[in-house]
C-alpha cells in the first residue's frame, strides 16, 4: 500500500513583477500571504509504522520558512523571478534532501492563484 502524507505552512513576503497585464501595480513592491503544501508518497516502514517522520520535514520547513517569511522575494538567492512557478521549484529544491517529495503546491488564497509542481 502507498500512503500520501502532506504538510502545510505559510509565509508572508513582498516582491515586484514585470508583466504585460496589470503591469503598473505588479512593478510596485507589494505583498502576499503564500500558502504551501508539500506531499510525500511512499510505503509504510513496518518497524516505525510511518512512511516518513513528519518531524524531520517540519524541522526543514522551519528553516525554509525563515528564508522566505517577511522577505523581499526579489532578493532571495536562487529563487529567480518571484513567480508561483519559481517559488514551487525553489521549495522543492530546498526540501528534496529531507524527503522524497511528490508535489509542491503554492497558492495565494486572497486572489485565488495557485501552482502545483508534480515531481513524479
Short mmCIF file of C-alpha atoms in Angstrom, two decimals:
data_model
loop_
_atom_site.label_atom_id
_atom_site.label_comp_id
_atom_site.label_asym_id
_atom_site.label_seq_id
_atom_site.Cartn_x
_atom_site.Cartn_y
_atom_site.Cartn_z
CA UNK A 1 0.00 0.00 0.00
CA UNK A 2 1.12 3.50 -0.80
CA UNK A 3 0.34 6.39 1.50
CA UNK A 4 0.37 10.11 0.81
CA UNK A 5 1.46 12.46 3.56
CA UNK A 6 1.37 16.23 3.39
CA UNK A 7 2.47 19.20 5.41
CA UNK A 8 1.16 22.76 5.06
CA UNK A 9 2.74 26.05 6.02
CA UNK A 10 2.54 29.71 5.04
CA UNK A 11 4.77 32.71 4.70
CA UNK A 12 4.25 36.42 4.10
CA UNK A 13 6.53 38.13 1.61
CA UNK A 14 6.84 41.04 -0.79
CA UNK A 15 8.00 41.17 -4.39
CA UNK A 16 7.81 43.01 -7.67
CA UNK A 17 7.00 41.51 -11.04
CA UNK A 18 7.35 42.66 -14.63
CA UNK A 19 4.38 41.54 -16.70
CA UNK A 20 2.25 42.66 -19.61
CA UNK A 21 -1.14 42.79 -17.90
CA UNK A 22 -1.71 44.60 -14.59
CA UNK A 23 1.79 45.93 -15.26
CA UNK A 24 1.89 49.07 -13.12
CA UNK A 25 0.67 47.58 -9.82
CA UNK A 26 2.85 44.50 -10.33
CA UNK A 27 6.02 46.60 -10.74
CA UNK A 28 5.42 48.28 -7.37
CA UNK A 29 6.50 46.47 -4.22
CA UNK A 30 3.52 44.52 -2.95
CA UNK A 31 3.00 41.51 -0.73
CA UNK A 32 1.04 38.30 -0.36
CA UNK A 33 0.41 35.55 2.12
CA UNK A 34 1.60 32.40 0.38
CA UNK A 35 0.14 29.04 1.40
CA UNK A 36 2.25 25.96 0.71
CA UNK A 37 1.55 22.24 0.77
CA UNK A 38 4.23 19.62 0.19
CA UNK A 39 3.39 15.96 -0.37
CA UNK A 40 5.25 12.71 0.12
CA UNK A 41 4.16 9.32 -1.21
CA UNK A 42 5.57 6.01 -0.05
CA UNK A 43 5.10 2.71 1.64
CA UNK A 44 4.90 2.31 5.39
CA UNK A 45 8.02 1.14 7.18
CA UNK A 46 6.86 -1.78 9.32
CA UNK A 47 9.40 -1.06 12.06
CA UNK A 48 8.32 2.57 12.56
CA UNK A 49 4.76 2.44 11.22
CA UNK A 50 5.49 5.56 9.19
CA UNK A 51 6.26 6.42 5.59
CA UNK A 52 8.35 9.31 6.84
CA UNK A 53 8.72 11.01 10.20
CA UNK A 54 7.00 14.36 9.62
CA UNK A 55 9.02 15.85 12.47
CA UNK A 56 12.05 15.92 10.16
CA UNK A 57 10.01 17.61 7.43
CA UNK A 58 8.66 20.23 9.86
CA UNK A 59 12.22 20.94 11.01
CA UNK A 60 13.38 21.53 7.43
CA UNK A 61 10.28 23.60 6.64
CA UNK A 62 11.06 25.86 9.61
CA UNK A 63 14.48 26.64 8.11
CA UNK A 64 12.96 27.20 4.65
CA UNK A 65 10.15 29.36 6.03
CA UNK A 66 12.72 31.60 7.71
CA UNK A 67 14.38 32.13 4.29
CA UNK A 68 11.07 33.31 2.78
CA UNK A 69 8.93 34.80 5.55
CA UNK A 70 8.82 38.61 5.70
CA UNK A 71 11.43 38.83 2.95
CA UNK A 72 11.68 40.64 -0.35
CA UNK A 73 11.46 37.64 -2.70
CA UNK A 74 13.33 39.52 -5.43
CA UNK A 75 16.40 39.28 -3.15
CA UNK A 76 16.21 35.56 -2.23
CA UNK A 77 19.28 33.93 -3.75
CA UNK A 78 18.40 31.05 -6.04
CA UNK A 79 14.71 31.93 -6.40
CA UNK A 80 14.89 33.92 -9.62
CA UNK A 81 11.85 35.91 -10.72
CA UNK A 82 9.36 35.52 -7.86
CA UNK A 83 6.60 33.75 -9.78
CA UNK A 84 4.46 30.97 -8.32
CA UNK A 85 6.29 28.52 -10.59
CA UNK A 86 9.72 29.59 -9.34
CA UNK A 87 8.57 29.53 -5.71
CA UNK A 88 7.40 25.91 -6.18
CA UNK A 89 10.72 24.98 -7.74
CA UNK A 90 12.73 26.74 -5.02
CA UNK A 91 10.80 24.97 -2.26
CA UNK A 92 11.21 21.58 -3.93
CA UNK A 93 14.95 22.09 -4.27
CA UNK A 94 15.31 23.22 -0.66
CA UNK A 95 13.33 20.25 0.71
CA UNK A 96 14.43 17.45 -1.61
CA UNK A 97 17.02 16.13 0.82
CA UNK A 98 14.54 15.83 3.70
CA UNK A 99 12.03 13.58 1.97
CA UNK A 100 11.03 12.08 -1.33
CA UNK A 101 8.69 14.89 -2.38
CA UNK A 102 5.94 14.13 -4.86
CA UNK A 103 4.50 17.61 -5.22
CA UNK A 104 4.73 21.20 -4.05
CA UNK A 105 1.66 23.43 -4.22
CA UNK A 106 1.80 27.18 -3.63
CA UNK A 107 -1.28 29.39 -3.61
CA UNK A 108 -2.48 32.85 -2.68
CA UNK A 109 -5.89 32.41 -1.12
CA UNK A 110 -6.77 36.12 -1.31
CA UNK A 111 -6.66 36.22 -5.12
CA UNK A 112 -7.24 32.57 -5.99
CA UNK A 113 -3.94 31.84 -7.79
CA UNK A 114 -2.20 28.51 -7.39
CA UNK A 115 0.59 26.44 -8.88
CA UNK A 116 1.42 22.77 -8.34
CA UNK A 117 4.76 21.22 -9.25
CA UNK A 118 4.49 17.45 -9.71
CA UNK A 119 7.84 15.78 -9.16
CA UNK A 120 6.98 12.28 -10.38
#
